[in-house]
Amino acid sequence: MFNKIILAITILFSNFLFSQSTENVNGNKNEFRSIENNAFTVGEKLTFDVNLGFVTAGIAVMQVPKMKRISGRDAYHVTFEVNSMPSLDWMFKVRDRYETYIDKDGIFPWRFEQHIREGKYSRDFAAFFDQRKKIAKTSNGEYEIPAYVHDIVSAFYYARTLDYSGFKINDRLNLQNFYKDKVYDLDVRYLGKETVEVPAGKFDCIIVEPLVKEGGLFKHDGNIIIWLSDDELRVPIKVRTKIIIGYVEAVLTNYEGLAGKFSSKR
């Protein structure tokens, strides 16, 4: 059951992607696209409680601790960690960590790492995205990728830069990301707006629903709903996923170092 919590959190912070932009990689001094980013910056840190009913089962932290030079470009170093509560480790211990390096100007990834520790299960995966040659390099080989393809974390940060103001209810985005040895498709459906209250405050939000297709990174029945702040920051406020006995929710509890003004309505 806790594993489903992790899937929900991962999908929340990850499976958005592929650019709506039509720019091409062209080899000159402006070889990559440029995306206006008013959503996040170095120093941002978001903390979430992962709740099962009235029980806090885990803590998730997303942050952008620093900038790093990679492949001759400035990149945001982004980390995402999910840990079960120490008091519940005896039942199902989780220590998951994701890292990605997102191009500062183009908002696409150069490198991705995943380190999963869930109960007795473990998995480590890393990929280098050669965005010039359109190849993803892993320990198992090299794979062709579309221009500006994302990993499961950088995709979320790219999605935060998008303008949803023109969306109508049930409009969809067709998205993609690379994982292990394939590029996966994902539709995201726009569901409208709502004001929600979480421990961090009360916020106006837009609502989206990832629709995971058969054969994708995760197989799911589509019952994952995500609330993002209805402003330029697109801060994730809440995610809810249905389970047999009810719902699991991840809710924003604390935030710091944001790129712009952000305040609760209460």
PDB file of C-alpha atoms in Angstrom:
ATOM      1  CA  MET A   1       0.000   0.000   0.000  1.00  0.00           C
ATOM      2  CA  PHE A   2       2.795   2.418   0.822  1.00  0.00           C
ATOM      3  CA  ASN A   3       4.320   1.539  -2.538  1.00  0.00           C
ATOM      4  CA  LYS A   4       1.237   3.041  -4.180  1.00  0.00           C
ATOM      5  CA  ILE A   5       1.855   6.226  -2.220  1.00  0.00           C
ATOM      6  CA  ILE A   6       5.317   6.408  -3.763  1.00  0.00           C
ATOM      7  CA  LEU A   7       3.895   5.859  -7.249  1.00  0.00           C
ATOM      8  CA  ALA A   8       1.419   8.664  -6.699  1.00  0.00           C
ATOM      9  CA  ILE A   9       4.080  11.062  -5.482  1.00  0.00           C
ATOM     10  CA  THR A  10       6.397  10.116  -8.325  1.00  0.00           C
ATOM     11  CA  ILE A  11       3.706  10.669 -10.918  1.00  0.00           C
ATOM     12  CA  LEU A  12       2.834  13.994  -9.332  1.00  0.00           C
ATOM     13  CA  PHE A  13       6.340  15.296  -9.493  1.00  0.00           C
ATOM     14  CA  SER A  14       7.304  13.729 -12.607  1.00  0.00           C
ATOM     15  CA  ASN A  15       5.356  12.613 -15.578  1.00  0.00           C
ATOM     16  CA  PHE A  16       4.490  15.819 -17.275  1.00  0.00           C
ATOM     17  CA  LEU A  17       6.770  16.715 -20.060  1.00  0.00           C
ATOM     18  CA  PHE A  18       7.486  17.221 -23.586  1.00  0.00           C
ATOM     19  CA  SER A  19       7.792  20.659 -24.976  1.00  0.00           C
ATOM     20  CA  GLN A  20       5.001  22.419 -26.826  1.00  0.00           C
ATOM     21  CA  SER A  21       7.760  24.450 -28.420  1.00  0.00           C
ATOM     22  CA  THR A  22       8.734  23.931 -32.069  1.00  0.00           C
ATOM     23  CA  GLU A  23      12.351  25.084 -31.822  1.00  0.00           C
ATOM     24  CA  ASN A  24      15.003  22.680 -33.142  1.00  0.00           C
ATOM     25  CA  VAL A  25      18.537  21.884 -32.013  1.00  0.00           C
ATOM     26  CA  ASN A  26      20.540  23.500 -34.814  1.00  0.00           C
ATOM     27  CA  GLY A  27      24.220  23.635 -33.889  1.00  0.00           C
ATOM     28  CA  ASN A  28      24.850  27.398 -33.834  1.00  0.00           C
ATOM     29  CA  LYS A  29      25.590  29.535 -30.803  1.00  0.00           C
ATOM     30  CA  ASN A  30      21.867  29.530 -30.061  1.00  0.00           C
ATOM     31  CA  GLU A  31      21.728  25.778 -30.496  1.00  0.00           C
ATOM     32  CA  PHE A  32      18.981  25.196 -27.942  1.00  0.00           C
ATOM     33  CA  ARG A  33      15.588  26.671 -27.294  1.00  0.00           C
ATOM     34  CA  SER A  34      15.059  29.314 -24.623  1.00  0.00           C
ATOM     35  CA  ILE A  35      12.112  28.955 -22.231  1.00  0.00           C
ATOM     36  CA  GLU A  36      10.890  31.782 -20.043  1.00  0.00           C
ATOM     37  CA  ASN A  37      10.964  30.498 -16.471  1.00  0.00           C
ATOM     38  CA  ASN A  38       9.249  32.494 -13.751  1.00  0.00           C
ATOM     39  CA  ALA A  39       8.236  29.371 -11.822  1.00  0.00           C
ATOM     40  CA  PHE A  40      11.311  28.216  -9.869  1.00  0.00           C
ATOM     41  CA  THR A  41      14.878  29.164  -9.016  1.00  0.00           C
ATOM     42  CA  VAL A  42      17.908  28.067  -6.988  1.00  0.00           C
ATOM     43  CA  GLY A  43      17.044  27.890  -3.297  1.00  0.00           C
ATOM     44  CA  GLU A  44      13.484  26.648  -3.684  1.00  0.00           C
ATOM     45  CA  LYS A  45      12.484  23.919  -1.223  1.00  0.00           C
ATOM     46  CA  LEU A  46       9.039  22.295  -1.009  1.00  0.00           C
ATOM     47  CA  THR A  47       8.066  19.885   1.768  1.00  0.00           C
ATOM     48  CA  PHE A  48       5.037  17.566   1.780  1.00  0.00           C
ATOM     49  CA  ASP A  49       3.322  15.213   4.190  1.00  0.00           C
ATOM     50  CA  VAL A  50       2.198  11.931   2.635  1.00  0.00           C
ATOM     51  CA  ASN A  51      -1.008  11.032   4.440  1.00  0.00           C
ATOM     52  CA  LEU A  52      -2.960   7.811   4.582  1.00  0.00           C
ATOM     53  CA  GLY A  53      -6.228   8.824   6.183  1.00  0.00           C
ATOM     54  CA  PHE A  54      -5.314  10.556   9.434  1.00  0.00           C
ATOM     55  CA  VAL A  55      -1.834   9.000   9.528  1.00  0.00           C
ATOM     56  CA  THR A  56       1.244  10.744   8.121  1.00  0.00           C
ATOM     57  CA  ALA A  57       3.052   7.864   6.426  1.00  0.00           C
ATOM     58  CA  GLY A  58       5.974   9.748   4.897  1.00  0.00           C
ATOM     59  CA  ILE A  59       7.674  13.013   3.988  1.00  0.00           C
ATOM     60  CA  ALA A  60       8.570  14.201   0.477  1.00  0.00           C
ATOM     61  CA  VAL A  61      11.030  17.033  -0.229  1.00  0.00           C
ATOM     62  CA  MET A  62      11.698  18.684  -3.591  1.00  0.00           C
ATOM     63  CA  GLN A  63      14.430  21.269  -3.837  1.00  0.00           C
ATOM     64  CA  VAL A  64      16.804  23.154  -6.124  1.00  0.00           C
ATOM     65  CA  PRO A  65      19.916  23.460  -3.943  1.00  0.00           C
ATOM     66  CA  LYS A  66      22.382  24.782  -6.505  1.00  0.00           C
ATOM     67  CA  MET A  67      23.387  25.486 -10.085  1.00  0.00           C
ATOM     68  CA  LYS A  68      25.967  23.282 -11.790  1.00  0.00           C
ATOM     69  CA  ARG A  69      27.910  23.437 -15.047  1.00  0.00           C
ATOM     70  CA  ILE A  70      27.233  20.376 -17.212  1.00  0.00           C
ATOM     71  CA  SER A  71      27.881  19.784 -20.925  1.00  0.00           C
ATOM     72  CA  GLY A  72      29.056  23.379 -21.169  1.00  0.00           C
ATOM     73  CA  ARG A  73      25.735  24.719 -19.902  1.00  0.00           C
ATOM     74  CA  ASP A  74      24.368  26.058 -16.614  1.00  0.00           C
ATOM     75  CA  ALA A  75      21.902  23.604 -15.093  1.00  0.00           C
ATOM     76  CA  TYR A  76      19.645  23.530 -12.047  1.00  0.00           C
ATOM     77  CA  HIS A  77      20.549  20.633  -9.756  1.00  0.00           C
ATOM     78  CA  VAL A  78      17.179  19.321  -8.566  1.00  0.00           C
ATOM     79  CA  THR A  79      16.628  16.649  -5.915  1.00  0.00           C
ATOM     80  CA  PHE A  80      13.475  14.842  -4.850  1.00  0.00           C
ATOM     81  CA  GLU A  81      13.413  12.575  -1.793  1.00  0.00           C
ATOM     82  CA  VAL A  82      10.635  10.447  -0.318  1.00  0.00           C
ATOM     83  CA  ASN A  83      11.105   8.852   3.119  1.00  0.00           C
ATOM     84  CA  SER A  84       8.693   6.860   5.232  1.00  0.00           C
ATOM     85  CA  MET A  85       8.203   8.036   8.788  1.00  0.00           C
ATOM     86  CA  PRO A  86      10.767   6.388  11.117  1.00  0.00           C
ATOM     87  CA  SER A  87       7.939   5.084  13.283  1.00  0.00           C
ATOM     88  CA  LEU A  88       6.613   3.128  10.268  1.00  0.00           C
ATOM     89  CA  ASP A  89       9.934   1.813   8.978  1.00  0.00           C
ATOM     90  CA  TRP A  90       9.316  -1.544  10.652  1.00  0.00           C
ATOM     91  CA  MET A  91       6.288  -2.012   8.378  1.00  0.00           C
ATOM     92  CA  PHE A  92       7.634  -0.652   5.084  1.00  0.00           C
ATOM     93  CA  LYS A  93      10.829   1.395   4.983  1.00  0.00           C
ATOM     94  CA  VAL A  94      11.199   3.849   2.100  1.00  0.00           C
ATOM     95  CA  ARG A  95      14.287   5.879   1.240  1.00  0.00           C
ATOM     96  CA  ASP A  96      13.915   7.060  -2.362  1.00  0.00           C
ATOM     97  CA  ARG A  97      16.048   9.726  -4.010  1.00  0.00           C
ATOM     98  CA  TYR A  98      15.882  11.274  -7.471  1.00  0.00           C
ATOM     99  CA  GLU A  99      18.281  13.794  -8.999  1.00  0.00           C
ATOM    100  CA  THR A 100      18.177  15.667 -12.270  1.00  0.00           C
ATOM    101  CA  TYR A 101      20.188  18.440 -13.908  1.00  0.00           C
ATOM    102  CA  ILE A 102      17.907  20.806 -15.831  1.00  0.00           C
ATOM    103  CA  ASP A 103      19.270  23.207 -18.437  1.00  0.00           C
ATOM    104  CA  LYS A 104      18.806  26.739 -17.080  1.00  0.00           C
ATOM    105  CA  ASP A 105      17.757  28.323 -20.366  1.00  0.00           C
ATOM    106  CA  GLY A 106      16.048  25.453 -22.197  1.00  0.00           C
ATOM    107  CA  ILE A 107      14.409  23.628 -19.210  1.00  0.00           C
ATOM    108  CA  PHE A 108      15.391  20.138 -20.377  1.00  0.00           C
ATOM    109  CA  PRO A 109      17.540  17.508 -18.600  1.00  0.00           C
ATOM    110  CA  TRP A 110      21.192  16.602 -19.043  1.00  0.00           C
ATOM    111  CA  ARG A 111      21.438  13.885 -16.421  1.00  0.00           C
ATOM    112  CA  PHE A 112      19.050  11.870 -14.282  1.00  0.00           C
ATOM    113  CA  GLU A 113      19.573   9.507 -11.338  1.00  0.00           C
ATOM    114  CA  GLN A 114      17.110   7.318  -9.457  1.00  0.00           C
ATOM    115  CA  HIS A 115      17.928   5.450  -6.243  1.00  0.00           C
ATOM    116  CA  ILE A 116      15.018   3.372  -4.908  1.00  0.00           C
ATOM    117  CA  ARG A 117      14.993   1.699  -1.486  1.00  0.00           C
ATOM    118  CA  GLU A 118      11.545   0.343  -0.640  1.00  0.00           C
ATOM    119  CA  GLY A 119      11.362  -2.508   1.863  1.00  0.00           C
ATOM    120  CA  LYS A 120      13.633  -5.236   0.536  1.00  0.00           C
ATOM    121  CA  TYR A 121      13.453  -3.861  -2.986  1.00  0.00           C
ATOM    122  CA  SER A 122      16.164  -1.626  -4.448  1.00  0.00           C
ATOM    123  CA  ARG A 123      16.863  -0.155  -7.855  1.00  0.00           C
ATOM    124  CA  ASP A 124      19.450   2.272  -9.205  1.00  0.00           C
ATOM    125  CA  PHE A 125      19.198   3.925 -12.604  1.00  0.00           C
ATOM    126  CA  ALA A 126      21.091   6.747 -14.301  1.00  0.00           C
ATOM    127  CA  ALA A 127      20.924   8.314 -17.743  1.00  0.00           C
ATOM    128  CA  PHE A 128      22.891  11.011 -19.508  1.00  0.00           C
ATOM    129  CA  PHE A 129      20.891  12.891 -22.123  1.00  0.00           C
ATOM    130  CA  ASP A 130      23.041  13.987 -25.036  1.00  0.00           C
ATOM    131  CA  GLN A 131      20.624  16.633 -26.216  1.00  0.00           C
ATOM    132  CA  ARG A 132      22.907  17.551 -29.097  1.00  0.00           C
ATOM    133  CA  LYS A 133      22.999  14.059 -30.607  1.00  0.00           C
ATOM    134  CA  LYS A 134      19.516  13.099 -29.332  1.00  0.00           C
ATOM    135  CA  ILE A 135      20.809  10.022 -27.511  1.00  0.00           C
ATOM    136  CA  ALA A 136      20.187   8.803 -23.971  1.00  0.00           C
ATOM    137  CA  LYS A 137      23.165   6.936 -22.507  1.00  0.00           C
ATOM    138  CA  THR A 138      22.633   4.381 -19.720  1.00  0.00           C
ATOM    139  CA  SER A 139      24.620   1.485 -18.297  1.00  0.00           C
ATOM    140  CA  ASN A 140      22.689  -0.822 -20.635  1.00  0.00           C
ATOM    141  CA  GLY A 141      23.302   1.069 -23.870  1.00  0.00           C
ATOM    142  CA  GLU A 142      22.408   4.093 -25.948  1.00  0.00           C
ATOM    143  CA  TYR A 143      18.905   4.958 -27.130  1.00  0.00           C
ATOM    144  CA  GLU A 144      17.487   7.486 -29.565  1.00  0.00           C
ATOM    145  CA  ILE A 145      15.382  10.227 -27.982  1.00  0.00           C
ATOM    146  CA  PRO A 146      13.261  13.109 -29.279  1.00  0.00           C
ATOM    147  CA  ALA A 147      14.623  16.624 -28.979  1.00  0.00           C
ATOM    148  CA  TYR A 148      14.219  17.963 -25.443  1.00  0.00           C
ATOM    149  CA  VAL A 149      12.919  14.674 -24.053  1.00  0.00           C
ATOM    150  CA  HIS A 150      12.557  14.707 -20.267  1.00  0.00           C
ATOM    151  CA  ASP A 151      13.172  12.449 -17.327  1.00  0.00           C
ATOM    152  CA  ILE A 152      10.401  11.926 -14.801  1.00  0.00           C
ATOM    153  CA  VAL A 153      11.453  14.825 -12.560  1.00  0.00           C
ATOM    154  CA  SER A 154      12.608  17.459 -15.060  1.00  0.00           C
ATOM    155  CA  ALA A 155       9.269  16.998 -16.844  1.00  0.00           C
ATOM    156  CA  PHE A 156       7.426  18.313 -13.808  1.00  0.00           C
ATOM    157  CA  TYR A 157       9.631  21.397 -13.572  1.00  0.00           C
ATOM    158  CA  TYR A 158       9.112  22.085 -17.279  1.00  0.00           C
ATOM    159  CA  ALA A 159       5.338  21.742 -16.782  1.00  0.00           C
ATOM    160  CA  ARG A 160       5.494  24.441 -14.123  1.00  0.00           C
ATOM    161  CA  THR A 161       6.661  26.955 -16.742  1.00  0.00           C
ATOM    162  CA  LEU A 162       3.612  26.406 -18.992  1.00  0.00           C
ATOM    163  CA  ASP A 163       0.692  28.823 -19.300  1.00  0.00           C
ATOM    164  CA  TYR A 164      -2.619  27.049 -18.613  1.00  0.00           C
ATOM    165  CA  SER A 165      -4.785  30.164 -18.882  1.00  0.00           C
ATOM    166  CA  GLY A 166      -6.172  29.167 -22.280  1.00  0.00           C
ATOM    167  CA  PHE A 167      -7.099  25.628 -21.278  1.00  0.00           C
ATOM    168  CA  LYS A 168     -10.702  24.451 -21.204  1.00  0.00           C
ATOM    169  CA  ILE A 169     -12.037  21.600 -19.070  1.00  0.00           C
ATOM    170  CA  ASN A 170     -11.022  18.214 -20.527  1.00  0.00           C
ATOM    171  CA  ASP A 171      -8.328  19.728 -22.776  1.00  0.00           C
ATOM    172  CA  ARG A 172      -5.303  17.426 -22.910  1.00  0.00           C
ATOM    173  CA  LEU A 173      -1.549  17.652 -23.285  1.00  0.00           C
ATOM    174  CA  ASN A 174       0.277  14.807 -24.993  1.00  0.00           C
ATOM    175  CA  LEU A 175       3.543  14.338 -23.101  1.00  0.00           C
ATOM    176  CA  GLN A 176       6.622  12.095 -23.166  1.00  0.00           C
ATOM    177  CA  ASN A 177       9.560  11.066 -20.991  1.00  0.00           C
ATOM    178  CA  PHE A 178      12.466   8.625 -21.205  1.00  0.00           C
ATOM    179  CA  TYR A 179      13.007   5.861 -18.645  1.00  0.00           C
ATOM    180  CA  LYS A 180      15.277   2.787 -18.694  1.00  0.00           C
ATOM    181  CA  ASP A 181      15.259   2.100 -22.444  1.00  0.00           C
ATOM    182  CA  LYS A 182      12.102   3.688 -23.861  1.00  0.00           C
ATOM    183  CA  VAL A 183      10.257   6.920 -24.461  1.00  0.00           C
ATOM    184  CA  TYR A 184       6.818   6.797 -22.846  1.00  0.00           C
ATOM    185  CA  ASP A 185       3.670   8.748 -23.648  1.00  0.00           C
ATOM    186  CA  LEU A 186       1.397  10.336 -21.090  1.00  0.00           C
ATOM    187  CA  ASP A 187      -1.714  12.476 -21.496  1.00  0.00           C
ATOM    188  CA  VAL A 188      -2.544  15.079 -18.882  1.00  0.00           C
ATOM    189  CA  ARG A 189      -6.155  16.282 -18.685  1.00  0.00           C
ATOM    190  CA  TYR A 190      -7.085  19.746 -17.424  1.00  0.00           C
ATOM    191  CA  LEU A 191      -9.988  19.589 -14.950  1.00  0.00           C
ATOM    192  CA  GLY A 192     -10.521  23.225 -14.000  1.00  0.00           C
ATOM    193  CA  LYS A 193      -9.895  25.294 -10.870  1.00  0.00           C
ATOM    194  CA  GLU A 194     -10.513  24.994  -7.144  1.00  0.00           C
ATOM    195  CA  THR A 195      -9.434  26.602  -3.885  1.00  0.00           C
ATOM    196  CA  VAL A 196      -7.853  24.074  -1.510  1.00  0.00           C
ATOM    197  CA  GLU A 197      -6.531  24.259   2.038  1.00  0.00           C
ATOM    198  CA  VAL A 198      -3.429  22.361   3.215  1.00  0.00           C
ATOM    199  CA  PRO A 199      -1.100  22.794   6.218  1.00  0.00           C
ATOM    200  CA  ALA A 200       0.920  25.423   4.287  1.00  0.00           C
ATOM    201  CA  GLY A 201      -2.186  27.556   3.698  1.00  0.00           C
ATOM    202  CA  LYS A 202      -5.193  28.119   1.464  1.00  0.00           C
ATOM    203  CA  PHE A 203      -4.508  28.512  -2.277  1.00  0.00           C
ATOM    204  CA  ASP A 204      -6.296  28.987  -5.589  1.00  0.00           C
ATOM    205  CA  CYS A 205      -5.316  26.047  -7.800  1.00  0.00           C
ATOM    206  CA  ILE A 206      -5.639  24.560 -11.242  1.00  0.00           C
ATOM    207  CA  ILE A 207      -6.433  20.832 -11.349  1.00  0.00           C
ATOM    208  CA  VAL A 208      -4.892  18.272 -13.700  1.00  0.00           C
ATOM    209  CA  GLU A 209      -5.128  14.499 -14.043  1.00  0.00           C
ATOM    210  CA  PRO A 210      -2.332  12.326 -15.511  1.00  0.00           C
ATOM    211  CA  LEU A 211      -3.740   9.536 -17.690  1.00  0.00           C
ATOM    212  CA  VAL A 212      -1.156   6.775 -17.814  1.00  0.00           C
ATOM    213  CA  LYS A 213      -1.431   4.625 -20.924  1.00  0.00           C
ATOM    214  CA  GLU A 214      -0.921   0.871 -21.063  1.00  0.00           C
ATOM    215  CA  GLY A 215       2.765   0.080 -21.354  1.00  0.00           C
ATOM    216  CA  GLY A 216       3.812   3.385 -19.833  1.00  0.00           C
ATOM    217  CA  LEU A 217       6.175   3.984 -16.943  1.00  0.00           C
ATOM    218  CA  PHE A 218       3.381   3.326 -14.471  1.00  0.00           C
ATOM    219  CA  LYS A 219       0.131   1.458 -15.062  1.00  0.00           C
ATOM    220  CA  HIS A 220      -2.682   3.136 -13.175  1.00  0.00           C
ATOM    221  CA  ASP A 221      -6.430   3.518 -13.384  1.00  0.00           C
ATOM    222  CA  GLY A 222      -6.233   7.280 -13.833  1.00  0.00           C
ATOM    223  CA  ASN A 223      -7.402   8.179 -10.313  1.00  0.00           C
ATOM    224  CA  ILE A 224      -4.597  10.638  -9.626  1.00  0.00           C
ATOM    225  CA  ILE A 225      -5.583  14.282  -9.215  1.00  0.00           C
ATOM    226  CA  ILE A 226      -3.044  17.118  -8.865  1.00  0.00           C
ATOM    227  CA  TRP A 227      -3.609  20.673  -7.613  1.00  0.00           C
ATOM    228  CA  LEU A 228      -1.067  23.323  -8.741  1.00  0.00           C
ATOM    229  CA  SER A 229      -1.119  26.930  -7.548  1.00  0.00           C
ATOM    230  CA  ASP A 230      -2.928  29.149 -10.049  1.00  0.00           C
ATOM    231  CA  ASP A 231      -0.093  31.605 -10.581  1.00  0.00           C
ATOM    232  CA  GLU A 232       3.270  31.792 -12.345  1.00  0.00           C
ATOM    233  CA  LEU A 233       4.960  29.598  -9.736  1.00  0.00           C
ATOM    234  CA  ARG A 234       2.732  26.534 -10.325  1.00  0.00           C
ATOM    235  CA  VAL A 235       3.644  25.207  -6.885  1.00  0.00           C
ATOM    236  CA  PRO A 236       2.291  21.693  -6.257  1.00  0.00           C
ATOM    237  CA  ILE A 237      -0.214  22.062  -3.426  1.00  0.00           C
ATOM    238  CA  LYS A 238      -1.814  18.620  -3.200  1.00  0.00           C
ATOM    239  CA  VAL A 239      -1.998  15.245  -4.940  1.00  0.00           C
ATOM    240  CA  ARG A 240      -4.646  12.617  -4.302  1.00  0.00           C
ATOM    241  CA  THR A 241      -4.741   9.005  -5.437  1.00  0.00           C
ATOM    242  CA  LYS A 242      -7.528   6.509  -4.811  1.00  0.00           C
ATOM    243  CA  ILE A 243      -6.775   3.203  -3.109  1.00  0.00           C
ATOM    244  CA  ILE A 244      -8.984   0.303  -2.019  1.00  0.00           C
ATOM    245  CA  ILE A 245      -9.650   1.707   1.443  1.00  0.00           C
ATOM    246  CA  GLY A 246      -9.939   5.387   0.507  1.00  0.00           C
ATOM    247  CA  TYR A 247      -7.402   7.986  -0.577  1.00  0.00           C
ATOM    248  CA  VAL A 248      -3.738   8.804  -0.139  1.00  0.00           C
ATOM    249  CA  GLU A 249      -2.815  12.487  -0.221  1.00  0.00           C
ATOM    250  CA  ALA A 250       0.432  14.424  -0.404  1.00  0.00           C
ATOM    251  CA  VAL A 251      -0.060  17.954   0.946  1.00  0.00           C
ATOM    252  CA  LEU A 252       2.264  20.951   1.010  1.00  0.00           C
ATOM    253  CA  THR A 253       3.422  21.718   4.539  1.00  0.00           C
ATOM    254  CA  ASN A 254       6.260  24.182   3.998  1.00  0.00           C
ATOM    255  CA  TYR A 255       7.948  26.212   1.269  1.00  0.00           C
ATOM    256  CA  GLU A 256      10.963  28.515   1.019  1.00  0.00           C
ATOM    257  CA  GLY A 257      13.180  30.188  -1.555  1.00  0.00           C
ATOM    258  CA  LEU A 258      10.447  30.598  -4.188  1.00  0.00           C
ATOM    259  CA  ALA A 259      10.991  32.545  -7.402  1.00  0.00           C
ATOM    260  CA  GLY A 260       8.252  35.056  -6.693  1.00  0.00           C
ATOM    261  CA  LYS A 261       5.511  36.256  -4.375  1.00  0.00           C
ATOM    262  CA  PHE A 262       3.480  33.403  -2.918  1.00  0.00           C
ATOM    263  CA  SER A 263       1.077  33.661  -0.029  1.00  0.00           C
ATOM    264  CA  SER A 264      -1.853  31.886   1.519  1.00  0.00           C
ATOM    265  CA  LYS A 265      -5.405  33.256   1.241  1.00  0.00           C
ATOM    266  CA  ARG A 266      -6.064  32.679   4.937  1.00  0.00           C
TER     267      ARG A 266
END
